[in-house]
Structures are given as C-alpha cells and as structure tokens.
Amino acid sequence: MRLSEVPKIAQWEVASDRAGVLAGQLAQLNKDLVDLVAEILETDAWNGEGFRSPEHWLMVLCAVSPSRARDLVAVARRRGQFPLLEEKMAAGTVSFDQMTVVARHVPVSHADSVALFVEAATVPQLRRALSKRVYEGPVPDPGSESDTDRSAEEHPVAPLADQCSSLHMGVVDGRFRLTFEADPLEGALVEQAVREAKDALFNTGNTDATLADGLVEVASRSLGAVESGSRRDHYKVFIHLEADGTGWINKKGALPQHLLRRFTCDGKLRPVWLKKGSPVSVGRAMRIVPDRTRRLVEDRDGGCRFPGCPVTMFLENHHLQHWRDGGATDIDSVVSLCPKHHSQHHQGLFGIDGNPSRPDGLVFRSRYGWVYRPRIPDPVPPPDHRPPDPQPMRGWVMGYSIDFPPDLPEVRPAV
C-alpha cells in the first residue's frame, strides 16, 4: 500500500513501521556481508588478478564506495569480539553504521559495556561518545614489513663502524638486485626519502604501494628533475628493439615479452640505423604517445580505468592494440592504467576490450573469462531471514563524551 492511500493522520506511523522493517532487514543483510568479508580475509579469497586489497574487491563486486568498503573490512576484522552486538545485528536492532563506530573506537575489554546502549543511540551520538578512543588493532605478525618500524629499544643500535657506505647493484637471474649499507644517519636519510615517496604514492590512490615502489619513485623524481638535456639523455634507460619482436636493455641482456610490450606501450622511441651490424646514424627521439594525445587521454579517463582502482596520478598510457601489432596511437586506442594494472595486463592476468571513449565502453576480463563487475543476480532473491525485531527508539540525550576507565566496566550514557 502506498502512503498516499493511507489516511493523513496515519501516514507517519505507517511510514515509521515500514522504515523500521527495512532498517532491520538491512542490518541483517549487512551482517551477512560482514561475515562474508571476514571469511575472505581469513582465506585470502579476495586475492585475485587485478585486485589491490579486500576493499578493492568489495568496490568491484559489490559496487560500494571506497569508504563503505573500508568500513566493511574494519568491522569484519573484529568479528567475534562483540558477540552481544553481533547477535543484535543479526536480529536487526543494531545497524551496520552503529557497528562501524564501535569497531573503530572500542577495545575488547569494554565490549559488554558498550552493548548495553549502542542500539538506543544514533550514529552521531555514538561518534561523540566513543571518539576519545581509537582502536589500534592487533600487533603485526613477525616478519611483516611493519617490523622495520619497531622502536630502537627492540633493535639496539650497534656502535658506528669506521666503514664507508657501500652500494652493490646488478642483474642476477633476470632480476635487478640492490644492496645498500651505510652508517645509521645516512641510512635514516635514505629511509625517510623512500618512505616519503611511498606515502606520496599512497596519497594519490596507490594504497598498496610498497617501500620498493617508493624507491622506484625516488629514482623517477631524480631523473625527472635533471635540467640539462645532455645530462638527462646520458642517464636514460634504453631498450633495444629488434624487427623480430625481441629486445634487450643495454649491457643487461634480453627482456621477457610481457615487460618488453609494457615498456614500449609508453615512452620515447629513437631509431638507430645499422649497416652490417654496426650503428651508423641515430634519429630524433619521438614519444610513443604524443604529449597532446597523452593530455587528452588522461583528462578523459581521470585515473586508472581498471574497475574500482583509485589511482589518479603516475599513470601510464596503454595501447589496446600494441603499436608494434599495427595499433593506432590516438585517443580511441589508448587508455590510462596505473603501473600495477599495466604490468598485470601485460603479464596476461586480464584482458581489455572495447571503446575507451565511452565511460562504460571498456570490458576487463580475467584470464579465466569472467568480467570485473558486480555479480548481482537477476532477479535478486528475497531475504531469507526471519522478520527483524522491532526497532528501538533512538536518540538519548547526552551532553558530554563517555569515557571508559578500566575500573568502571559498566558505564552507561546519561539520559
């Protein structure tokens, strides 16, 4: 029955009852989604080709916003720590948004205390009441990258040795290896530069940037800042291309095909003419993707075109059909990808088809054949939960933030 068919005097009550039922059903369904996210975190089932994180998996397959995806993962990581609230959420009386505030601010030691009043509070009230605390999460597992951030007390500093700094680098078994050793002061300087570059990548949307990515970014910045043309050319990395499709780096050996095709998607070409195997002339450098085309493509795309990818800077231009295979270099044939997804595409982890000039014109398909998009059935089956419990009247009066001292486990809000 539509509200317009209800007598005016009863419309508020009918609308309120209907809203309560829908709110309860949403809470129950969100509880199911949280349980699923907890399972994919435990099993690492989200980690398929192209996905940066569990949040990215949710953005693509569930069509949720980045903030919603982060909230789902935050609540899922704490599943089992708030059994009373989880029961209320399954019954439909505690919403997902209420649970998100609890997951971000309440330690396990106060789980029962908070459960006494959460369902009677609005989300803004919970934020004001619980915002004095921030849940820090578990201690990192040994061996993780964050171990490098431990305090000096955990890693006592040895006396400084009277040795010069040393750096060794080279290609071993097809992989570039670098070893650097210095005194603690110089080491700290290098570390901070790498971490700053890593954070800059993170802030532009590359949320899974590593310290290795930060080091590459430091190198890119350094070469990009060289003003002298002759000096800049002296320190370029040159890839030699043969007519048969092979290629190599000067003094470093042959490149695998997926790397060769990726790096020749974008960059500059400089022809070298050979006579009897010896170079006799060098032509002018030409951009594979001209600057004008690059600006048009990046302005059109606004960031990496892989579904759900948040990266908007440090983009690379990818030819849908490689220019060495006869593909054109124009805005209808070139698409913006972040370095991670550009690399994964050339490794064969997913394919790209379609028209990049349309917002919905590209189809990204995994190597197993399924398309990266929300997997929502048609028609959507109805919820199979029992009817939710009646919704509580929310909005208790509170003029101050609630603190939870350790000696007062049963703190309740003032009414």
mmCIF file with all atom_site columns, C-alpha atoms in Angstrom, residues 48-246:
data_model
loop_
_atom_site.group_PDB
_atom_site.id
_atom_site.type_symbol
_atom_site.label_atom_id
_atom_site.label_alt_id
_atom_site.label_comp_id
_atom_site.label_asym_id
_atom_site.label_entity_id
_atom_site.label_seq_id
_atom_site.pdbx_PDB_ins_code
_atom_site.Cartn_x
_atom_site.Cartn_y
_atom_site.Cartn_z
_atom_site.occupancy
_atom_site.B_iso_or_equiv
_atom_site.pdbx_formal_charge
_atom_site.auth_seq_id
_atom_site.auth_comp_id
_atom_site.auth_asym_id
_atom_site.auth_atom_id
_atom_site.pdbx_PDB_model_num
ATOM 1   C CA . GLY A 1 48  ? 42.549 -12.489 -7.452  1.00 0.00 ? 48  GLY A CA 1
ATOM 2   C CA . GLU A 1 49  ? 44.163 -10.947 -10.503 1.00 0.00 ? 49  GLU A CA 1
ATOM 3   C CA . GLY A 1 50  ? 43.848 -7.177  -10.584 1.00 0.00 ? 50  GLY A CA 1
ATOM 4   C CA . PHE A 1 51  ? 42.586 -6.665  -7.034  1.00 0.00 ? 51  PHE A CA 1
ATOM 5   C CA . ARG A 1 52  ? 44.694 -4.438  -4.825  1.00 0.00 ? 52  ARG A CA 1
ATOM 6   C CA . SER A 1 53  ? 43.025 -5.180  -1.486  1.00 0.00 ? 53  SER A CA 1
ATOM 7   C CA . PRO A 1 54  ? 39.869 -6.599  0.134   1.00 0.00 ? 54  PRO A CA 1
ATOM 8   C CA . GLU A 1 55  ? 38.412 -3.094  -0.108  1.00 0.00 ? 55  GLU A CA 1
ATOM 9   C CA . HIS A 1 56  ? 39.044 -3.017  -3.865  1.00 0.00 ? 56  HIS A CA 1
ATOM 10  C CA . TRP A 1 57  ? 37.374 -6.453  -4.193  1.00 0.00 ? 57  TRP A CA 1
ATOM 11  C CA . LEU A 1 58  ? 34.277 -5.073  -2.453  1.00 0.00 ? 58  LEU A CA 1
ATOM 12  C CA . MET A 1 59  ? 34.211 -1.937  -4.602  1.00 0.00 ? 59  MET A CA 1
ATOM 13  C CA . VAL A 1 60  ? 34.179 -4.016  -7.789  1.00 0.00 ? 60  VAL A CA 1
ATOM 14  C CA . LEU A 1 61  ? 31.968 -6.964  -6.847  1.00 0.00 ? 61  LEU A CA 1
ATOM 15  C CA . CYS A 1 62  ? 29.522 -5.205  -4.502  1.00 0.00 ? 62  CYS A CA 1
ATOM 16  C CA . ALA A 1 63  ? 29.524 -1.748  -6.143  1.00 0.00 ? 63  ALA A CA 1
ATOM 17  C CA . VAL A 1 64  ? 30.160 0.007   -2.823  1.00 0.00 ? 64  VAL A CA 1
ATOM 18  C CA . SER A 1 65  ? 32.077 3.244   -2.255  1.00 0.00 ? 65  SER A CA 1
ATOM 19  C CA . PRO A 1 66  ? 35.693 3.238   -1.009  1.00 0.00 ? 66  PRO A CA 1
ATOM 20  C CA . SER A 1 67  ? 34.599 4.481   2.431   1.00 0.00 ? 67  SER A CA 1
ATOM 21  C CA . ARG A 1 68  ? 31.921 1.793   2.690   1.00 0.00 ? 68  ARG A CA 1
ATOM 22  C CA . ALA A 1 69  ? 34.432 -0.867  1.681   1.00 0.00 ? 69  ALA A CA 1
ATOM 23  C CA . ARG A 1 70  ? 36.862 0.316   4.368   1.00 0.00 ? 70  ARG A CA 1
ATOM 24  C CA . ASP A 1 71  ? 34.101 0.186   6.978   1.00 0.00 ? 71  ASP A CA 1
ATOM 25  C CA . LEU A 1 72  ? 33.125 -3.353  5.970   1.00 0.00 ? 72  LEU A CA 1
ATOM 26  C CA . VAL A 1 73  ? 36.702 -4.551  6.295   1.00 0.00 ? 73  VAL A CA 1
ATOM 27  C CA . ALA A 1 74  ? 37.165 -2.740  9.626   1.00 0.00 ? 74  ALA A CA 1
ATOM 28  C CA . VAL A 1 75  ? 34.075 -4.408  11.122  1.00 0.00 ? 75  VAL A CA 1
ATOM 29  C CA . ALA A 1 76  ? 34.933 -7.800  9.621   1.00 0.00 ? 76  ALA A CA 1
ATOM 30  C CA . ARG A 1 77  ? 38.432 -7.754  11.119  1.00 0.00 ? 77  ARG A CA 1
ATOM 31  C CA . ARG A 1 78  ? 36.838 -7.528  14.570  1.00 0.00 ? 78  ARG A CA 1
ATOM 32  C CA . ARG A 1 79  ? 34.204 -10.205 14.073  1.00 0.00 ? 79  ARG A CA 1
ATOM 33  C CA . GLY A 1 80  ? 33.796 -12.288 17.216  1.00 0.00 ? 80  GLY A CA 1
ATOM 34  C CA . GLN A 1 81  ? 34.974 -9.531  19.578  1.00 0.00 ? 81  GLN A CA 1
ATOM 35  C CA . PHE A 1 82  ? 31.467 -8.113  20.176  1.00 0.00 ? 82  PHE A CA 1
ATOM 36  C CA . PRO A 1 83  ? 29.207 -11.184 20.468  1.00 0.00 ? 83  PRO A CA 1
ATOM 37  C CA . LEU A 1 84  ? 26.259 -9.341  22.043  1.00 0.00 ? 84  LEU A CA 1
ATOM 38  C CA . LEU A 1 85  ? 26.256 -6.636  19.388  1.00 0.00 ? 85  LEU A CA 1
ATOM 39  C CA . GLU A 1 86  ? 26.658 -9.201  16.622  1.00 0.00 ? 86  GLU A CA 1
ATOM 40  C CA . GLU A 1 87  ? 23.576 -11.013 17.921  1.00 0.00 ? 87  GLU A CA 1
ATOM 41  C CA . LYS A 1 88  ? 21.659 -7.726  17.912  1.00 0.00 ? 88  LYS A CA 1
ATOM 42  C CA . MET A 1 89  ? 22.841 -7.008  14.375  1.00 0.00 ? 89  MET A CA 1
ATOM 43  C CA . ALA A 1 90  ? 21.677 -10.460 13.255  1.00 0.00 ? 90  ALA A CA 1
ATOM 44  C CA . ALA A 1 91  ? 18.312 -9.681  14.875  1.00 0.00 ? 91  ALA A CA 1
ATOM 45  C CA . GLY A 1 92  ? 18.187 -6.357  13.023  1.00 0.00 ? 92  GLY A CA 1
ATOM 46  C CA . THR A 1 93  ? 18.274 -3.985  16.006  1.00 0.00 ? 93  THR A CA 1
ATOM 47  C CA . VAL A 1 94  ? 21.869 -2.736  15.606  1.00 0.00 ? 94  VAL A CA 1
ATOM 48  C CA . SER A 1 95  ? 22.768 -1.194  12.261  1.00 0.00 ? 95  SER A CA 1
ATOM 49  C CA . PHE A 1 96  ? 25.989 -1.602  10.328  1.00 0.00 ? 96  PHE A CA 1
ATOM 50  C CA . ASP A 1 97  ? 26.815 2.094   10.781  1.00 0.00 ? 97  ASP A CA 1
ATOM 51  C CA . GLN A 1 98  ? 26.460 1.760   14.554  1.00 0.00 ? 98  GLN A CA 1
ATOM 52  C CA . MET A 1 99  ? 28.711 -1.286  14.470  1.00 0.00 ? 99  MET A CA 1
ATOM 53  C CA . THR A 1 100 ? 31.299 0.604   12.434  1.00 0.00 ? 100 THR A CA 1
ATOM 54  C CA . VAL A 1 101 ? 31.683 3.268   15.123  1.00 0.00 ? 101 VAL A CA 1
ATOM 55  C CA . VAL A 1 102 ? 32.130 0.573   17.765  1.00 0.00 ? 102 VAL A CA 1
ATOM 56  C CA . ALA A 1 103 ? 34.687 -1.325  15.682  1.00 0.00 ? 103 ALA A CA 1
ATOM 57  C CA . ARG A 1 104 ? 36.782 1.802   15.180  1.00 0.00 ? 104 ARG A CA 1
ATOM 58  C CA . HIS A 1 105 ? 36.826 3.020   18.778  1.00 0.00 ? 105 HIS A CA 1
ATOM 59  C CA . VAL A 1 106 ? 36.003 0.382   21.398  1.00 0.00 ? 106 VAL A CA 1
ATOM 60  C CA . PRO A 1 107 ? 38.558 -2.045  22.867  1.00 0.00 ? 107 PRO A CA 1
ATOM 61  C CA . VAL A 1 108 ? 37.526 -5.643  23.506  1.00 0.00 ? 108 VAL A CA 1
ATOM 62  C CA . SER A 1 109 ? 37.641 -5.074  27.261  1.00 0.00 ? 109 SER A CA 1
ATOM 63  C CA . HIS A 1 110 ? 34.581 -2.808  27.024  1.00 0.00 ? 110 HIS A CA 1
ATOM 64  C CA . ALA A 1 111 ? 32.539 -4.846  24.548  1.00 0.00 ? 111 ALA A CA 1
ATOM 65  C CA . ASP A 1 112 ? 29.819 -5.780  27.048  1.00 0.00 ? 112 ASP A CA 1
ATOM 66  C CA . SER A 1 113 ? 29.552 -2.248  28.452  1.00 0.00 ? 113 SER A CA 1
ATOM 67  C CA . VAL A 1 114 ? 29.026 -0.700  25.035  1.00 0.00 ? 114 VAL A CA 1
ATOM 68  C CA . ALA A 1 115 ? 26.490 -3.353  24.059  1.00 0.00 ? 115 ALA A CA 1
ATOM 69  C CA . LEU A 1 116 ? 24.136 -2.036  26.764  1.00 0.00 ? 116 LEU A CA 1
ATOM 70  C CA . PHE A 1 117 ? 23.411 1.241   24.988  1.00 0.00 ? 117 PHE A CA 1
ATOM 71  C CA . VAL A 1 118 ? 24.512 1.063   21.331  1.00 0.00 ? 118 VAL A CA 1
ATOM 72  C CA . GLU A 1 119 ? 21.103 0.149   19.928  1.00 0.00 ? 119 GLU A CA 1
ATOM 73  C CA . ALA A 1 120 ? 19.478 3.131   21.683  1.00 0.00 ? 120 ALA A CA 1
ATOM 74  C CA . ALA A 1 121 ? 21.950 5.669   20.265  1.00 0.00 ? 121 ALA A CA 1
ATOM 75  C CA . THR A 1 122 ? 22.102 7.427   16.922  1.00 0.00 ? 122 THR A CA 1
ATOM 76  C CA . VAL A 1 123 ? 25.337 7.213   14.961  1.00 0.00 ? 123 VAL A CA 1
ATOM 77  C CA . PRO A 1 124 ? 26.342 10.865  15.678  1.00 0.00 ? 124 PRO A CA 1
ATOM 78  C CA . GLN A 1 125 ? 25.778 10.236  19.399  1.00 0.00 ? 125 GLN A CA 1
ATOM 79  C CA . LEU A 1 126 ? 27.975 7.154   19.279  1.00 0.00 ? 126 LEU A CA 1
ATOM 80  C CA . ARG A 1 127 ? 30.703 9.076   17.489  1.00 0.00 ? 127 ARG A CA 1
ATOM 81  C CA . ARG A 1 128 ? 30.675 11.781  20.147  1.00 0.00 ? 128 ARG A CA 1
ATOM 82  C CA . ALA A 1 129 ? 30.539 9.257   22.969  1.00 0.00 ? 129 ALA A CA 1
ATOM 83  C CA . LEU A 1 130 ? 33.258 6.915   21.743  1.00 0.00 ? 130 LEU A CA 1
ATOM 84  C CA . SER A 1 131 ? 35.580 9.236   19.846  1.00 0.00 ? 131 SER A CA 1
ATOM 85  C CA . LYS A 1 132 ? 38.075 9.543   22.706  1.00 0.00 ? 132 LYS A CA 1
ATOM 86  C CA . ARG A 1 133 ? 39.447 6.134   21.819  1.00 0.00 ? 133 ARG A CA 1
ATOM 87  C CA . VAL A 1 134 ? 40.860 4.775   18.575  1.00 0.00 ? 134 VAL A CA 1
ATOM 88  C CA . TYR A 1 135 ? 41.205 1.027   18.243  1.00 0.00 ? 135 TYR A CA 1
ATOM 89  C CA . GLU A 1 136 ? 44.771 0.361   17.136  1.00 0.00 ? 136 GLU A CA 1
ATOM 90  C CA . GLY A 1 137 ? 44.344 -3.243  16.006  1.00 0.00 ? 137 GLY A CA 1
ATOM 91  C CA . PRO A 1 138 ? 46.489 -6.301  16.731  1.00 0.00 ? 138 PRO A CA 1
ATOM 92  C CA . VAL A 1 139 ? 50.257 -6.323  16.932  1.00 0.00 ? 139 VAL A CA 1
ATOM 93  C CA . PRO A 1 140 ? 51.749 -7.070  13.479  1.00 0.00 ? 140 PRO A CA 1
ATOM 94  C CA . ASP A 1 141 ? 52.912 -10.602 12.803  1.00 0.00 ? 141 ASP A CA 1
ATOM 95  C CA . PRO A 1 142 ? 56.672 -11.180 12.940  1.00 0.00 ? 142 PRO A CA 1
ATOM 96  C CA . GLY A 1 143 ? 58.291 -10.833 9.558   1.00 0.00 ? 143 GLY A CA 1
ATOM 97  C CA . SER A 1 144 ? 55.883 -8.246  8.178   1.00 0.00 ? 144 SER A CA 1
ATOM 98  C CA . GLU A 1 145 ? 57.151 -5.052  6.589   1.00 0.00 ? 145 GLU A CA 1
ATOM 99  C CA . SER A 1 146 ? 55.970 -3.056  9.590   1.00 0.00 ? 146 SER A CA 1
ATOM 100 C CA . ASP A 1 147 ? 58.633 -4.800  11.683  1.00 0.00 ? 147 ASP A CA 1
ATOM 101 C CA . THR A 1 148 ? 61.021 -2.176  10.378  1.00 0.00 ? 148 THR A CA 1
ATOM 102 C CA . ASP A 1 149 ? 59.051 0.426   12.324  1.00 0.00 ? 149 ASP A CA 1
ATOM 103 C CA . ARG A 1 150 ? 59.724 -1.099  15.735  1.00 0.00 ? 150 ARG A CA 1
ATOM 104 C CA . SER A 1 151 ? 61.306 1.048   18.379  1.00 0.00 ? 151 SER A CA 1
ATOM 105 C CA . ALA A 1 152 ? 65.009 1.412   18.968  1.00 0.00 ? 152 ALA A CA 1
ATOM 106 C CA . GLU A 1 153 ? 64.618 -0.482  22.239  1.00 0.00 ? 153 GLU A CA 1
ATOM 107 C CA . GLU A 1 154 ? 63.633 -3.611  20.309  1.00 0.00 ? 154 GLU A CA 1
ATOM 108 C CA . HIS A 1 155 ? 66.554 -3.218  17.908  1.00 0.00 ? 155 HIS A CA 1
ATOM 109 C CA . PRO A 1 156 ? 69.543 -1.825  19.824  1.00 0.00 ? 156 PRO A CA 1
ATOM 110 C CA . VAL A 1 157 ? 71.881 0.210   17.651  1.00 0.00 ? 157 VAL A CA 1
ATOM 111 C CA . ALA A 1 158 ? 75.387 -1.173  17.378  1.00 0.00 ? 158 ALA A CA 1
ATOM 112 C CA . PRO A 1 159 ? 78.368 1.182   17.690  1.00 0.00 ? 159 PRO A CA 1
ATOM 113 C CA . LEU A 1 160 ? 79.192 3.016   14.487  1.00 0.00 ? 160 LEU A CA 1
ATOM 114 C CA . ALA A 1 161 ? 81.774 1.235   12.380  1.00 0.00 ? 161 ALA A CA 1
ATOM 115 C CA . ASP A 1 162 ? 84.513 3.147   10.622  1.00 0.00 ? 162 ASP A CA 1
ATOM 116 C CA . GLN A 1 163 ? 83.411 1.973   7.208   1.00 0.00 ? 163 GLN A CA 1
ATOM 117 C CA . CYS A 1 164 ? 82.428 3.802   4.059   1.00 0.00 ? 164 CYS A CA 1
ATOM 118 C CA . SER A 1 165 ? 78.949 3.463   2.648   1.00 0.00 ? 165 SER A CA 1
ATOM 119 C CA . SER A 1 166 ? 78.619 0.761   0.016   1.00 0.00 ? 166 SER A CA 1
ATOM 120 C CA . LEU A 1 167 ? 76.177 0.041   -2.777  1.00 0.00 ? 167 LEU A CA 1
ATOM 121 C CA . HIS A 1 168 ? 76.050 -3.035  -4.989  1.00 0.00 ? 168 HIS A CA 1
ATOM 122 C CA . MET A 1 169 ? 73.602 -3.492  -7.839  1.00 0.00 ? 169 MET A CA 1
ATOM 123 C CA . GLY A 1 170 ? 73.220 -5.671  -10.890 1.00 0.00 ? 170 GLY A CA 1
ATOM 124 C CA . VAL A 1 171 ? 71.050 -8.185  -12.723 1.00 0.00 ? 171 VAL A CA 1
ATOM 125 C CA . VAL A 1 172 ? 71.082 -11.749 -11.382 1.00 0.00 ? 172 VAL A CA 1
ATOM 126 C CA . ASP A 1 173 ? 68.912 -14.474 -12.923 1.00 0.00 ? 173 ASP A CA 1
ATOM 127 C CA . GLY A 1 174 ? 66.824 -11.882 -14.729 1.00 0.00 ? 174 GLY A CA 1
ATOM 128 C CA . ARG A 1 175 ? 66.112 -9.795  -11.607 1.00 0.00 ? 175 ARG A CA 1
ATOM 129 C CA . PHE A 1 176 ? 67.706 -6.490  -10.616 1.00 0.00 ? 176 PHE A CA 1
ATOM 130 C CA . ARG A 1 177 ? 69.218 -6.674  -7.135  1.00 0.00 ? 177 ARG A CA 1
ATOM 131 C CA . LEU A 1 178 ? 70.420 -3.796  -4.971  1.00 0.00 ? 178 LEU A CA 1
ATOM 132 C CA . THR A 1 179 ? 72.255 -3.896  -1.641  1.00 0.00 ? 179 THR A CA 1
ATOM 133 C CA . PHE A 1 180 ? 72.985 -0.703  0.286   1.00 0.00 ? 180 PHE A CA 1
ATOM 134 C CA . GLU A 1 181 ? 74.928 -0.318  3.521   1.00 0.00 ? 181 GLU A CA 1
ATOM 135 C CA . ALA A 1 182 ? 75.673 2.933   5.356   1.00 0.00 ? 182 ALA A CA 1
ATOM 136 C CA . ASP A 1 183 ? 76.014 4.446   8.800   1.00 0.00 ? 183 ASP A CA 1
ATOM 137 C CA . PRO A 1 184 ? 72.735 4.946   10.725  1.00 0.00 ? 184 PRO A CA 1
ATOM 138 C CA . LEU A 1 185 ? 72.497 8.661   9.883   1.00 0.00 ? 185 LEU A CA 1
ATOM 139 C CA . GLU A 1 186 ? 72.818 8.227   6.124   1.00 0.00 ? 186 GLU A CA 1
ATOM 140 C CA . GLY A 1 187 ? 70.601 5.158   6.324   1.00 0.00 ? 187 GLY A CA 1
ATOM 141 C CA . ALA A 1 188 ? 67.904 7.163   8.106   1.00 0.00 ? 188 ALA A CA 1
ATOM 142 C CA . LEU A 1 189 ? 68.092 9.833   5.383   1.00 0.00 ? 189 LEU A CA 1
ATOM 143 C CA . VAL A 1 190 ? 67.605 7.232   2.644   1.00 0.00 ? 190 VAL A CA 1
ATOM 144 C CA . GLU A 1 191 ? 64.826 5.527   4.588   1.00 0.00 ? 191 GLU A CA 1
ATOM 145 C CA . GLN A 1 192 ? 62.890 8.756   5.073   1.00 0.00 ? 192 GLN A CA 1
ATOM 146 C CA . ALA A 1 193 ? 63.186 9.624   1.372   1.00 0.00 ? 193 ALA A CA 1
ATOM 147 C CA . VAL A 1 194 ? 61.857 6.189   0.373   1.00 0.00 ? 194 VAL A CA 1
ATOM 148 C CA . ARG A 1 195 ? 59.037 6.345   2.927   1.00 0.00 ? 195 ARG A CA 1
ATOM 149 C CA . GLU A 1 196 ? 58.036 9.853   1.815   1.00 0.00 ? 196 GLU A CA 1
ATOM 150 C CA . ALA A 1 197 ? 57.824 8.681   -1.790  1.00 0.00 ? 197 ALA A CA 1
ATOM 151 C CA . LYS A 1 198 ? 55.821 5.610   -0.740  1.00 0.00 ? 198 LYS A CA 1
ATOM 152 C CA . ASP A 1 199 ? 53.402 7.839   1.203   1.00 0.00 ? 199 ASP A CA 1
ATOM 153 C CA . ALA A 1 200 ? 53.063 10.159  -1.802  1.00 0.00 ? 200 ALA A CA 1
ATOM 154 C CA . LEU A 1 201 ? 52.043 7.187   -3.946  1.00 0.00 ? 201 LEU A CA 1
ATOM 155 C CA . PHE A 1 202 ? 49.584 6.091   -1.244  1.00 0.00 ? 202 PHE A CA 1
ATOM 156 C CA . ASN A 1 203 ? 48.027 9.566   -1.047  1.00 0.00 ? 203 ASN A CA 1
ATOM 157 C CA . THR A 1 204 ? 47.418 9.588   -4.798  1.00 0.00 ? 204 THR A CA 1
ATOM 158 C CA . GLY A 1 205 ? 45.426 6.352   -4.603  1.00 0.00 ? 205 GLY A CA 1
ATOM 159 C CA . ASN A 1 206 ? 48.078 3.628   -4.846  1.00 0.00 ? 206 ASN A CA 1
ATOM 160 C CA . THR A 1 207 ? 47.055 2.155   -1.493  1.00 0.00 ? 207 THR A CA 1
ATOM 161 C CA . ASP A 1 208 ? 49.149 -0.984  -1.840  1.00 0.00 ? 208 ASP A CA 1
ATOM 162 C CA . ALA A 1 209 ? 52.383 0.891   -2.614  1.00 0.00 ? 209 ALA A CA 1
ATOM 163 C CA . THR A 1 210 ? 55.422 -0.782  -1.061  1.00 0.00 ? 210 THR A CA 1
ATOM 164 C CA . LEU A 1 211 ? 58.805 0.529   0.013   1.00 0.00 ? 211 LEU A CA 1
ATOM 165 C CA . ALA A 1 212 ? 60.184 -0.882  -3.238  1.00 0.00 ? 212 ALA A CA 1
ATOM 166 C CA . ASP A 1 213 ? 57.675 1.264   -5.141  1.00 0.00 ? 213 ASP A CA 1
ATOM 167 C CA . GLY A 1 214 ? 58.862 4.219   -3.063  1.00 0.00 ? 214 GLY A CA 1
ATOM 168 C CA . LEU A 1 215 ? 62.468 3.589   -4.085  1.00 0.00 ? 215 LEU A CA 1
ATOM 169 C CA . VAL A 1 216 ? 61.497 3.494   -7.773  1.00 0.00 ? 216 VAL A CA 1
ATOM 170 C CA . GLU A 1 217 ? 59.565 6.739   -7.293  1.00 0.00 ? 217 GLU A CA 1
ATOM 171 C CA . VAL A 1 218 ? 62.642 8.407   -5.728  1.00 0.00 ? 218 VAL A CA 1
ATOM 172 C CA . ALA A 1 219 ? 64.668 7.366   -8.788  1.00 0.00 ? 219 ALA A CA 1
ATOM 173 C CA . SER A 1 220 ? 61.984 8.647   -11.180 1.00 0.00 ? 220 SER A CA 1
ATOM 174 C CA . ARG A 1 221 ? 61.864 12.002  -9.397  1.00 0.00 ? 221 ARG A CA 1
ATOM 175 C CA . SER A 1 222 ? 65.641 12.341  -9.538  1.00 0.00 ? 222 SER A CA 1
ATOM 176 C CA . LEU A 1 223 ? 65.820 11.721  -13.278 1.00 0.00 ? 223 LEU A CA 1
ATOM 177 C CA . GLY A 1 224 ? 62.787 13.926  -13.877 1.00 0.00 ? 224 GLY A CA 1
ATOM 178 C CA . ALA A 1 225 ? 64.490 16.832  -12.114 1.00 0.00 ? 225 ALA A CA 1
ATOM 179 C CA . VAL A 1 226 ? 67.582 16.833  -14.356 1.00 0.00 ? 226 VAL A CA 1
ATOM 180 C CA . GLU A 1 227 ? 67.545 20.124  -16.301 1.00 0.00 ? 227 GLU A CA 1
ATOM 181 C CA . SER A 1 228 ? 70.438 19.625  -18.700 1.00 0.00 ? 228 SER A CA 1
ATOM 182 C CA . GLY A 1 229 ? 69.265 17.862  -21.855 1.00 0.00 ? 229 GLY A CA 1
ATOM 183 C CA . SER A 1 230 ? 72.592 16.135  -22.492 1.00 0.00 ? 230 SER A CA 1
ATOM 184 C CA . ARG A 1 231 ? 72.867 15.009  -18.881 1.00 0.00 ? 231 ARG A CA 1
ATOM 185 C CA . ARG A 1 232 ? 69.254 13.787  -18.884 1.00 0.00 ? 232 ARG A CA 1
ATOM 186 C CA . ASP A 1 233 ? 69.893 11.721  -22.027 1.00 0.00 ? 233 ASP A CA 1
ATOM 187 C CA . HIS A 1 234 ? 73.057 10.296  -20.501 1.00 0.00 ? 234 HIS A CA 1
ATOM 188 C CA . TYR A 1 235 ? 71.071 8.703   -17.672 1.00 0.00 ? 235 TYR A CA 1
ATOM 189 C CA . LYS A 1 236 ? 68.138 7.332   -19.656 1.00 0.00 ? 236 LYS A CA 1
ATOM 190 C CA . VAL A 1 237 ? 67.332 3.620   -19.697 1.00 0.00 ? 237 VAL A CA 1
ATOM 191 C CA . PHE A 1 238 ? 67.443 2.375   -23.287 1.00 0.00 ? 238 PHE A CA 1
ATOM 192 C CA . ILE A 1 239 ? 65.541 -0.661  -24.544 1.00 0.00 ? 239 ILE A CA 1
ATOM 193 C CA . HIS A 1 240 ? 66.775 -2.022  -27.862 1.00 0.00 ? 240 HIS A CA 1
ATOM 194 C CA . LEU A 1 241 ? 64.082 -3.385  -30.188 1.00 0.00 ? 241 LEU A CA 1
ATOM 195 C CA . GLU A 1 242 ? 64.617 -5.850  -32.992 1.00 0.00 ? 242 GLU A CA 1
ATOM 196 C CA . ALA A 1 243 ? 62.393 -6.227  -36.047 1.00 0.00 ? 243 ALA A CA 1
ATOM 197 C CA . ASP A 1 244 ? 61.536 -9.797  -34.954 1.00 0.00 ? 244 ASP A CA 1
ATOM 198 C CA . GLY A 1 245 ? 59.875 -8.525  -31.754 1.00 0.00 ? 245 GLY A CA 1
ATOM 199 C CA . THR A 1 246 ? 62.694 -9.233  -29.305 1.00 0.00 ? 246 THR A CA 1
#
